[in-house]
Amino acid sequence: MIASFYPPQRTLMGPGPSDVSPRVLSAMARPTIGHLDPLFVQMMDDLKSLLQYAFQTKNTLTIPVSAPGSAGMETCFVNLIEAGETVIVCQNGVFGLRMQENIERCGGKAVMVQDEWGRACDPQKLEDALKANPDAKFVAFVHAETSTGASTDVKAMCEVAHRYDCLTIVDAVTSLAGSPLDVDDWGVDAVYSGTQKCLSCTPGLSPISFNEVALNVIKHRKTKVQSWFLDLNLVMAYWGEGVKRAYHHTAPINALYALHECLLMLKEEGLEQAWARHQTHHQALKAGLESLGLDFVVPESERLPQLNAVRIPDGVNDAQVRAMLLQDYQLEIGAGLGVMAGNVWRIGLMGYACRKDNVFKCLAALDDVLARLHAPVNHGGAIAAARAIYGK
Ligand SMILES: *Cc1c(COP(=O)(O)O)cnc(C)c1O
């Protein structure tokens, strides 16, 4: 007999999904109404304005795509790029590789600029690539590389790209609401994010925002967007201005209630306060992890507060530690991805999960598990080291 599924209450401190607030979960359980119901359409307008706040943009094309972050990525590429066009991708981890895959499937040419995994993308390397590829039309890169925990200077990269008349496509899946992001001020032309990282919403939606320049590119395409579902010319008939909305696909109604609620929580907290909270708890977690003797992958000046990648000590079995944390502490941390698989742990401090009690829980759990495995780390000081940061 198959019974109802009741998941356990875990603490999610990996690379996403992050813990979802009970307030957001209960918003999801509210009655489903029609996706063209006038009250629902009003809610959509509020949602757009809350998203504009989160992205720090006035872009009218600021909406959630009805699918996870990967679909936001695909929305950017399939709408903007036509066959034969050149895109420069600055790649410093797993997600830049996916950009390449998207571009090539659009018939575009991806010029890859490699940066070291664990480092930010280098604006100078971008400039060199732009000089060598005068036909380039777009520049794409990841703001917060979740595979390594490195943060790239979006403003500097966009400034270089614009000097060479290129539009910028930025992955802000992990950065949105976790570390400073200012879409308008930094000159980002097209951006996509996800709901399951620092927004702490349920997975499955992807906020995007396009400025006027990017919107014009879409409106004046020579060929149809290859994806019917993600074609923004069509999607905007539903999400666009005014009261008249045309059916495109049935919106994920209850998931949008959840997004509305978590964005409202972000507005109530204040965006700057949310960024500061991620930084505070990161500093405390960092003090604790360093007290254990764990080394960070990313140099301090390029580190994300919401994704802490640390090297696994010699002789310690990655999977065993994560299994013990899950079993004994209901705590999930992330494994390494790509070339870092087996060598690093990725400890997330995202959104609702980014709290003092979780920092203490994670440090206590790691200390205990590593002690039981006789790992070569310093035991007993991690909590005090974190507490000292909060005490400051
Ligand atoms: C998680 C993530 C994605 C993909 O988001 P999904 O919701 O898993 O589809 C894309 N880019 C980055 C940087 C991410 O961290």
Short mmCIF file of C-alpha atoms and ligand atoms in Angstrom, two decimals:
data_model
loop_
_atom_site.label_atom_id
_atom_site.label_comp_id
_atom_site.label_asym_id
_atom_site.label_seq_id
_atom_site.Cartn_x
_atom_site.Cartn_y
_atom_site.Cartn_z
CA MET A 1 0.00 0.00 0.00
CA ILE A 2 1.28 3.40 -0.91
CA ALA A 3 0.65 5.91 1.89
CA SER A 4 0.82 9.71 2.02
CA PHE A 5 4.33 11.05 1.95
CA TYR A 6 5.51 12.86 5.08
CA PRO A 7 9.07 14.13 4.68
CA PRO A 8 11.22 14.54 7.79
CA GLN A 9 12.05 18.01 9.10
CA ARG A 10 15.61 18.57 7.85
CA THR A 11 17.87 21.57 8.12
CA LEU A 12 18.96 22.44 4.58
CA MET A 13 22.44 23.93 4.53
CA GLY A 14 23.56 22.82 1.10
CA PRO A 15 23.69 24.67 -2.24
CA GLY A 16 19.89 24.68 -2.49
CA PRO A 17 17.10 24.06 -1.94
CA SER A 18 17.25 26.01 1.31
CA ASP A 19 14.81 25.80 4.21
CA VAL A 20 11.40 27.23 3.43
CA SER A 21 9.73 29.34 6.11
CA PRO A 22 6.46 27.96 7.56
CA ARG A 23 4.89 31.26 6.54
CA VAL A 24 5.72 30.54 2.88
CA LEU A 25 4.58 26.92 3.12
CA SER A 26 1.25 27.97 4.58
CA ALA A 27 0.79 30.59 1.83
CA MET A 28 1.05 27.71 -0.63
CA ALA A 29 -1.80 25.88 1.05
CA ARG A 30 -4.29 28.71 0.40
CA PRO A 31 -7.20 28.05 -1.99
CA THR A 32 -6.33 27.72 -5.64
CA ILE A 33 -8.14 30.30 -7.76
CA GLY A 34 -8.22 30.80 -11.51
CA HIS A 35 -5.07 32.06 -13.22
CA LEU A 36 -7.16 34.78 -14.92
CA ASP A 37 -9.20 35.62 -11.81
CA PRO A 38 -9.07 39.43 -11.36
CA LEU A 39 -7.76 39.00 -7.81
CA PHE A 40 -5.04 36.69 -9.04
CA VAL A 41 -4.06 39.21 -11.72
CA GLN A 42 -3.76 41.87 -8.99
CA MET A 43 -1.53 39.53 -7.01
CA MET A 44 0.64 39.07 -10.13
CA ASP A 45 1.13 42.83 -10.36
CA ASP A 46 2.22 42.99 -6.71
CA LEU A 47 4.52 40.08 -7.36
CA LYS A 48 6.17 41.92 -10.26
CA SER A 49 6.75 45.00 -8.16
CA LEU A 50 8.19 42.90 -5.31
CA LEU A 51 10.53 41.23 -7.81
CA GLN A 52 11.62 44.64 -9.11
CA TYR A 53 12.54 45.51 -5.54
CA ALA A 54 14.51 42.28 -5.05
CA PHE A 55 16.44 42.83 -8.30
CA GLN A 56 16.71 46.61 -7.72
CA THR A 57 15.29 47.38 -11.14
CA LYS A 58 12.58 49.39 -12.87
CA ASN A 59 12.47 46.91 -15.78
CA THR A 60 8.84 46.25 -16.73
CA LEU A 61 9.77 42.82 -18.01
CA THR A 62 10.40 41.40 -14.53
CA ILE A 63 8.49 38.16 -14.00
CA PRO A 64 8.86 34.62 -12.68
CA VAL A 65 9.28 31.89 -15.30
CA SER A 66 7.12 28.85 -14.45
CA ALA A 67 10.04 26.47 -13.97
CA PRO A 68 13.30 26.29 -11.96
CA GLY A 69 16.47 28.38 -12.32
CA SER A 70 17.68 26.32 -15.27
CA ALA A 71 14.59 27.46 -17.20
CA GLY A 72 15.41 31.08 -16.38
CA MET A 73 18.85 30.47 -17.86
CA GLU A 74 17.32 28.93 -20.96
CA THR A 75 14.77 31.78 -21.25
CA CYS A 76 17.61 34.30 -21.47
CA PHE A 77 19.54 32.40 -24.11
CA VAL A 78 16.71 31.23 -26.37
CA ASN A 79 15.08 34.65 -26.46
CA LEU A 80 18.20 36.74 -27.03
CA ILE A 81 20.40 34.60 -29.24
CA GLU A 82 19.93 33.77 -32.90
CA ALA A 83 21.86 31.25 -34.94
CA GLY A 84 25.35 32.36 -35.89
CA GLU A 85 25.70 34.94 -33.10
CA THR A 86 28.74 35.03 -30.85
CA VAL A 87 28.51 35.03 -27.07
CA ILE A 88 31.47 35.35 -24.74
CA VAL A 89 31.05 33.20 -21.64
CA CYS A 90 33.33 33.83 -18.69
CA GLN A 91 33.39 30.50 -16.93
CA ASN A 92 34.65 29.78 -13.41
CA GLY A 93 32.58 26.74 -12.44
CA VAL A 94 29.79 24.35 -13.38
CA PHE A 95 27.12 26.86 -14.33
CA GLY A 96 29.20 28.63 -16.99
CA LEU A 97 29.44 25.28 -18.77
CA ARG A 98 25.67 25.09 -18.89
CA MET A 99 25.60 28.52 -20.52
CA GLN A 100 27.86 27.16 -23.26
CA GLU A 101 25.50 24.23 -23.74
CA ASN A 102 22.52 26.59 -24.05
CA ILE A 103 24.25 28.86 -26.56
CA GLU A 104 25.33 25.99 -28.79
CA ARG A 105 21.81 24.55 -28.77
CA CYS A 106 20.58 27.95 -30.01
CA GLY A 107 23.01 27.67 -32.94
CA GLY A 108 25.20 30.35 -31.41
CA LYS A 109 28.95 30.36 -31.03
CA ALA A 110 30.20 30.33 -27.42
CA VAL A 111 33.67 31.79 -26.90
CA MET A 112 34.79 30.41 -23.55
CA VAL A 113 36.97 32.52 -21.27
CA GLN A 114 38.28 30.25 -18.53
CA ASP A 115 38.84 31.45 -15.01
CA GLU A 116 40.14 29.25 -12.24
CA TRP A 117 37.47 27.33 -10.29
CA GLY A 118 37.18 29.02 -6.91
CA ARG A 119 38.08 32.46 -8.25
CA ALA A 120 36.00 35.37 -9.56
CA CYS A 121 35.78 36.04 -13.31
CA ASP A 122 38.51 38.44 -14.41
CA PRO A 123 37.30 41.62 -16.23
CA GLN A 124 40.73 41.91 -17.92
CA LYS A 125 40.37 38.45 -19.48
CA LEU A 126 36.92 39.47 -20.67
CA GLU A 127 38.36 42.59 -22.28
CA ASP A 128 41.06 40.54 -24.05
CA ALA A 129 38.37 38.20 -25.41
CA LEU A 130 36.24 41.13 -26.59
CA LYS A 131 39.23 42.56 -28.47
CA ALA A 132 39.89 39.18 -30.09
CA ASN A 133 36.20 38.67 -31.00
CA PRO A 134 34.84 41.92 -32.39
CA ASP A 135 31.71 40.11 -33.66
CA ALA A 136 30.59 39.23 -30.11
CA LYS A 137 27.08 40.43 -29.32
CA PHE A 138 26.60 39.16 -25.75
CA VAL A 139 28.64 38.52 -22.62
CA ALA A 140 27.40 35.94 -20.11
CA PHE A 141 28.68 34.99 -16.68
CA VAL A 142 27.58 33.80 -13.25
CA HIS A 143 27.41 36.31 -10.40
CA ALA A 144 27.47 33.77 -7.55
CA GLU A 145 29.10 30.50 -8.66
CA THR A 146 27.35 27.94 -6.47
CA SER A 147 29.76 25.19 -7.44
CA THR A 148 32.69 26.98 -5.74
CA GLY A 149 31.36 29.88 -3.63
CA ALA A 150 33.08 32.60 -5.71
CA SER A 151 31.51 36.02 -6.30
CA THR A 152 32.19 37.95 -9.51
CA ASP A 153 32.20 41.76 -9.73
CA VAL A 154 29.13 42.21 -11.92
CA LYS A 155 29.46 45.97 -12.24
CA ALA A 156 33.06 45.77 -13.50
CA MET A 157 32.19 43.00 -15.98
CA CYS A 158 29.16 44.88 -17.35
CA GLU A 159 31.20 48.05 -17.72
CA VAL A 160 33.75 46.22 -19.91
CA ALA A 161 31.03 44.45 -21.94
CA HIS A 162 29.21 47.71 -22.69
CA ARG A 163 32.41 49.41 -23.83
CA TYR A 164 32.45 46.80 -26.60
CA ASP A 165 28.72 47.20 -27.34
CA CYS A 166 27.77 43.81 -25.92
CA LEU A 167 24.67 43.01 -23.89
CA THR A 168 25.14 41.23 -20.57
CA ILE A 169 23.38 38.07 -19.43
CA VAL A 170 23.91 37.41 -15.73
CA ASP A 171 23.13 34.33 -13.63
CA ALA A 172 21.93 35.59 -10.25
CA VAL A 173 20.37 32.33 -9.07
CA THR A 174 22.36 32.14 -5.84
CA SER A 175 23.07 35.85 -5.38
CA LEU A 176 19.52 37.26 -5.35
CA ALA A 177 18.62 38.26 -1.77
CA GLY A 178 21.85 36.80 -0.35
CA SER A 179 24.49 39.30 -1.42
CA PRO A 180 24.38 42.76 -3.03
CA LEU A 181 22.87 42.83 -6.52
CA ASP A 182 21.75 46.05 -8.23
CA VAL A 183 20.51 45.22 -11.72
CA ASP A 184 19.90 48.80 -12.91
CA ASP A 185 22.90 50.48 -11.33
CA TRP A 186 25.28 47.75 -12.46
CA GLY A 187 24.05 47.76 -16.05
CA VAL A 188 22.78 44.19 -16.27
CA ASP A 189 20.75 43.75 -19.49
CA ALA A 190 19.22 40.34 -18.78
CA VAL A 191 19.25 38.44 -15.51
CA TYR A 192 17.74 35.23 -14.17
CA SER A 193 17.47 33.78 -10.69
CA GLY A 194 15.79 30.94 -8.81
CA THR A 195 13.40 30.70 -5.90
CA GLN A 196 15.08 27.90 -3.98
CA LYS A 197 18.35 29.55 -2.94
CA CYS A 198 18.41 32.81 -0.94
CA LEU A 199 14.75 33.62 -1.53
CA SER A 200 13.96 30.45 0.46
CA CYS A 201 10.88 29.71 -1.55
CA THR A 202 9.94 26.26 -2.80
CA PRO A 203 11.94 25.19 -5.87
CA GLY A 204 10.39 25.49 -9.30
CA LEU A 205 10.23 29.17 -10.27
CA SER A 206 12.77 31.41 -11.92
CA PRO A 207 12.53 35.20 -11.63
CA ILE A 208 13.93 37.00 -14.68
CA SER A 209 14.36 40.64 -15.66
CA PHE A 210 15.17 42.20 -19.05
CA ASN A 211 15.85 45.89 -19.68
CA GLU A 212 14.60 47.89 -22.69
CA VAL A 213 17.70 47.15 -24.76
CA ALA A 214 17.32 43.40 -24.26
CA LEU A 215 13.58 43.63 -24.83
CA ASN A 216 14.20 45.33 -28.18
CA VAL A 217 16.49 42.51 -29.23
CA ILE A 218 13.66 40.05 -28.56
CA LYS A 219 11.06 42.17 -30.36
CA HIS A 220 13.22 42.49 -33.47
CA ARG A 221 14.38 38.92 -33.87
CA LYS A 222 14.73 37.68 -37.43
CA THR A 223 13.66 34.16 -36.46
CA LYS A 224 11.11 32.77 -34.01
CA VAL A 225 12.30 31.79 -30.55
CA GLN A 226 12.98 28.05 -30.80
CA SER A 227 11.06 27.30 -27.58
CA TRP A 228 7.32 27.95 -27.67
CA PHE A 229 6.99 27.67 -23.87
CA LEU A 230 9.79 30.11 -23.06
CA ASP A 231 9.11 32.63 -25.87
CA LEU A 232 8.76 35.91 -23.98
CA ASN A 233 6.82 37.49 -26.85
CA LEU A 234 4.06 35.01 -25.98
CA VAL A 235 4.58 34.81 -22.21
CA MET A 236 4.22 38.60 -21.92
CA ALA A 237 0.67 38.38 -23.24
CA TYR A 238 -0.12 36.77 -19.89
CA TRP A 239 2.32 38.60 -17.60
CA GLY A 240 2.25 41.96 -19.41
CA GLU A 241 0.72 45.31 -18.55
CA GLY A 242 -2.98 46.12 -18.13
CA VAL A 243 -5.96 44.08 -17.06
CA LYS A 244 -6.29 42.11 -20.27
CA ARG A 245 -4.30 38.90 -19.94
CA ALA A 246 -4.30 36.11 -22.47
CA TYR A 247 -3.89 32.46 -21.64
CA HIS A 248 -0.46 31.09 -22.48
CA HIS A 249 -0.01 28.28 -19.96
CA THR A 250 -1.73 27.74 -16.63
CA ALA A 251 0.41 29.57 -14.10
CA PRO A 252 1.62 27.56 -11.09
CA ILE A 253 -0.90 29.42 -8.92
CA ASN A 254 0.00 28.16 -5.46
CA ALA A 255 3.74 28.32 -6.12
CA LEU A 256 3.23 31.99 -7.02
CA TYR A 257 1.47 32.57 -3.67
CA ALA A 258 4.63 31.23 -2.05
CA LEU A 259 6.89 33.50 -4.09
CA HIS A 260 4.69 36.47 -3.25
CA GLU A 261 4.96 35.64 0.46
CA CYS A 262 8.73 35.17 0.54
CA LEU A 263 9.26 38.40 -1.41
CA LEU A 264 7.00 40.19 1.05
CA MET A 265 9.13 38.78 3.88
CA LEU A 266 12.22 40.10 2.09
CA LYS A 267 10.63 43.55 1.75
CA GLU A 268 9.65 43.54 5.43
CA GLU A 269 13.18 42.62 6.45
CA GLY A 270 14.73 45.02 3.93
CA LEU A 271 17.11 43.98 1.17
CA GLU A 272 20.18 45.58 2.77
CA GLN A 273 19.33 43.94 6.09
CA ALA A 274 19.03 40.56 4.37
CA TRP A 275 22.46 41.03 2.76
CA ALA A 276 23.91 42.06 6.13
CA ARG A 277 22.37 39.02 7.84
CA HIS A 278 24.01 36.67 5.33
CA GLN A 279 27.35 38.40 5.95
CA THR A 280 27.06 38.22 9.76
CA HIS A 281 26.25 34.52 9.88
CA HIS A 282 28.89 33.80 7.26
CA GLN A 283 31.52 35.47 9.47
CA ALA A 284 30.45 33.37 12.44
CA LEU A 285 30.38 30.13 10.45
CA LYS A 286 33.77 30.98 8.94
CA ALA A 287 35.28 31.53 12.40
CA GLY A 288 33.96 28.15 13.52
CA LEU A 289 35.08 26.27 10.40
CA GLU A 290 38.54 27.83 10.61
CA SER A 291 38.74 26.90 14.28
CA LEU A 292 38.11 23.30 13.22
CA GLY A 293 41.00 23.74 10.80
CA LEU A 294 38.97 23.62 7.58
CA ASP A 295 40.25 25.75 4.68
CA PHE A 296 38.07 27.79 2.36
CA VAL A 297 38.36 27.19 -1.39
CA VAL A 298 37.85 30.86 -2.36
CA PRO A 299 40.14 33.75 -1.31
CA GLU A 300 38.44 35.95 1.27
CA SER A 301 37.89 38.97 -1.00
CA GLU A 302 36.00 36.89 -3.60
CA ARG A 303 33.94 34.78 -1.20
CA LEU A 304 30.16 34.52 -1.12
CA PRO A 305 28.57 34.65 2.33
CA GLN A 306 25.76 32.29 1.32
CA LEU A 307 27.91 29.46 -0.06
CA ASN A 308 30.85 28.29 2.01
CA ALA A 309 33.06 25.81 0.17
CA VAL A 310 35.70 24.18 2.38
CA ARG A 311 38.26 21.51 1.61
CA ILE A 312 37.61 18.04 3.05
CA PRO A 313 40.50 17.02 5.36
CA ASP A 314 42.81 14.26 4.13
CA GLY A 315 41.57 10.74 4.74
CA VAL A 316 38.00 11.80 5.51
CA ASN A 317 35.25 10.09 3.57
CA ASP A 318 32.99 12.78 2.10
CA ALA A 319 29.85 10.67 1.68
CA GLN A 320 30.17 9.09 5.13
CA VAL A 321 30.30 12.47 6.86
CA ARG A 322 27.29 13.78 4.97
CA ALA A 323 25.33 10.60 5.70
CA MET A 324 26.10 10.91 9.44
CA LEU A 325 25.06 14.57 9.48
CA LEU A 326 21.78 13.65 7.83
CA GLN A 327 21.10 10.68 10.04
CA ASP A 328 22.11 12.08 13.41
CA TYR A 329 21.38 15.77 12.98
CA GLN A 330 18.82 15.93 10.16
CA LEU A 331 21.36 18.28 8.60
CA GLU A 332 22.06 18.46 4.88
CA ILE A 333 25.25 20.02 3.56
CA GLY A 334 26.35 19.92 -0.06
CA ALA A 335 28.90 17.72 -1.80
CA GLY A 336 31.42 19.08 -4.28
CA LEU A 337 30.32 19.54 -7.87
CA GLY A 338 32.25 18.94 -11.09
CA VAL A 339 36.02 18.91 -10.61
CA MET A 340 35.49 19.53 -6.87
CA ALA A 341 33.42 16.37 -6.27
CA GLY A 342 34.83 14.46 -3.30
CA ASN A 343 37.23 17.28 -2.36
CA VAL A 344 34.97 19.95 -0.89
CA TRP A 345 31.85 20.46 1.14
CA ARG A 346 29.50 23.27 0.24
CA ILE A 347 27.79 24.70 3.27
CA GLY A 348 24.93 26.98 2.40
CA LEU A 349 23.64 29.84 4.52
CA MET A 350 20.72 30.79 2.37
CA GLY A 351 17.61 32.77 3.14
CA TYR A 352 15.51 31.36 5.96
CA ALA A 353 18.27 28.86 6.80
CA CYS A 354 20.76 31.68 7.38
CA ARG A 355 20.37 31.93 11.15
CA LYS A 356 22.45 31.81 14.32
CA ASP A 357 20.94 28.53 15.55
CA ASN A 358 21.84 26.86 12.25
CA VAL A 359 25.42 28.12 12.42
CA PHE A 360 25.79 26.58 15.90
CA LYS A 361 24.02 23.39 14.86
CA CYS A 362 26.23 22.92 11.81
CA LEU A 363 29.46 23.55 13.73
CA ALA A 364 28.47 21.28 16.63
CA ALA A 365 27.40 18.53 14.24
CA LEU A 366 30.57 18.72 12.14
CA ASP A 367 32.77 18.76 15.24
CA ASP A 368 31.02 15.68 16.62
CA VAL A 369 31.00 13.69 13.39
CA LEU A 370 34.61 14.51 12.52
CA ALA A 371 35.70 13.59 16.07
CA ARG A 372 33.98 10.22 15.85
CA LEU A 373 35.78 9.57 12.55
CA HIS A 374 39.14 10.59 14.12
CA ALA A 375 39.56 13.25 11.45
CA PRO A 376 42.65 15.47 11.67
CA VAL A 377 40.84 18.62 12.87
CA ASN A 378 40.87 20.72 16.08
CA HIS A 379 37.94 19.78 18.25
CA GLY A 380 36.02 21.76 20.81
CA GLY A 381 36.63 25.37 19.80
CA ALA A 382 34.26 25.97 16.89
CA ILE A 383 31.21 27.11 18.83
CA ALA A 384 33.20 29.53 20.95
CA ALA A 385 34.88 30.96 17.85
CA ALA A 386 31.48 31.59 16.24
CA ARG A 387 30.09 33.00 19.47
CA ALA A 388 32.96 35.46 19.65
CA ILE A 389 31.86 36.91 16.29
CA TYR A 390 28.29 37.38 17.48
CA GLY A 391 29.55 38.89 20.71
CA LYS A 392 31.41 41.63 18.87
C1 LIG B 1 21.00 26.31 -8.68
C2 LIG B 1 21.60 27.09 -9.77
C3 LIG B 1 21.09 27.07 -11.08
C4 LIG B 1 19.95 26.18 -11.49
O1 LIG B 1 18.80 26.36 -10.75
P1 LIG B 1 17.73 25.15 -10.65
O2 LIG B 1 16.64 25.74 -9.82
O3 LIG B 1 18.45 24.01 -10.01
O4 LIG B 1 17.30 24.81 -12.02
C5 LIG B 1 21.68 27.88 -12.03
N1 LIG B 1 22.74 28.66 -11.73
C6 LIG B 1 23.27 28.70 -10.49
C7 LIG B 1 24.44 29.58 -10.22
C8 LIG B 1 22.72 27.92 -9.48
O5 LIG B 1 23.24 27.93 -8.26
#
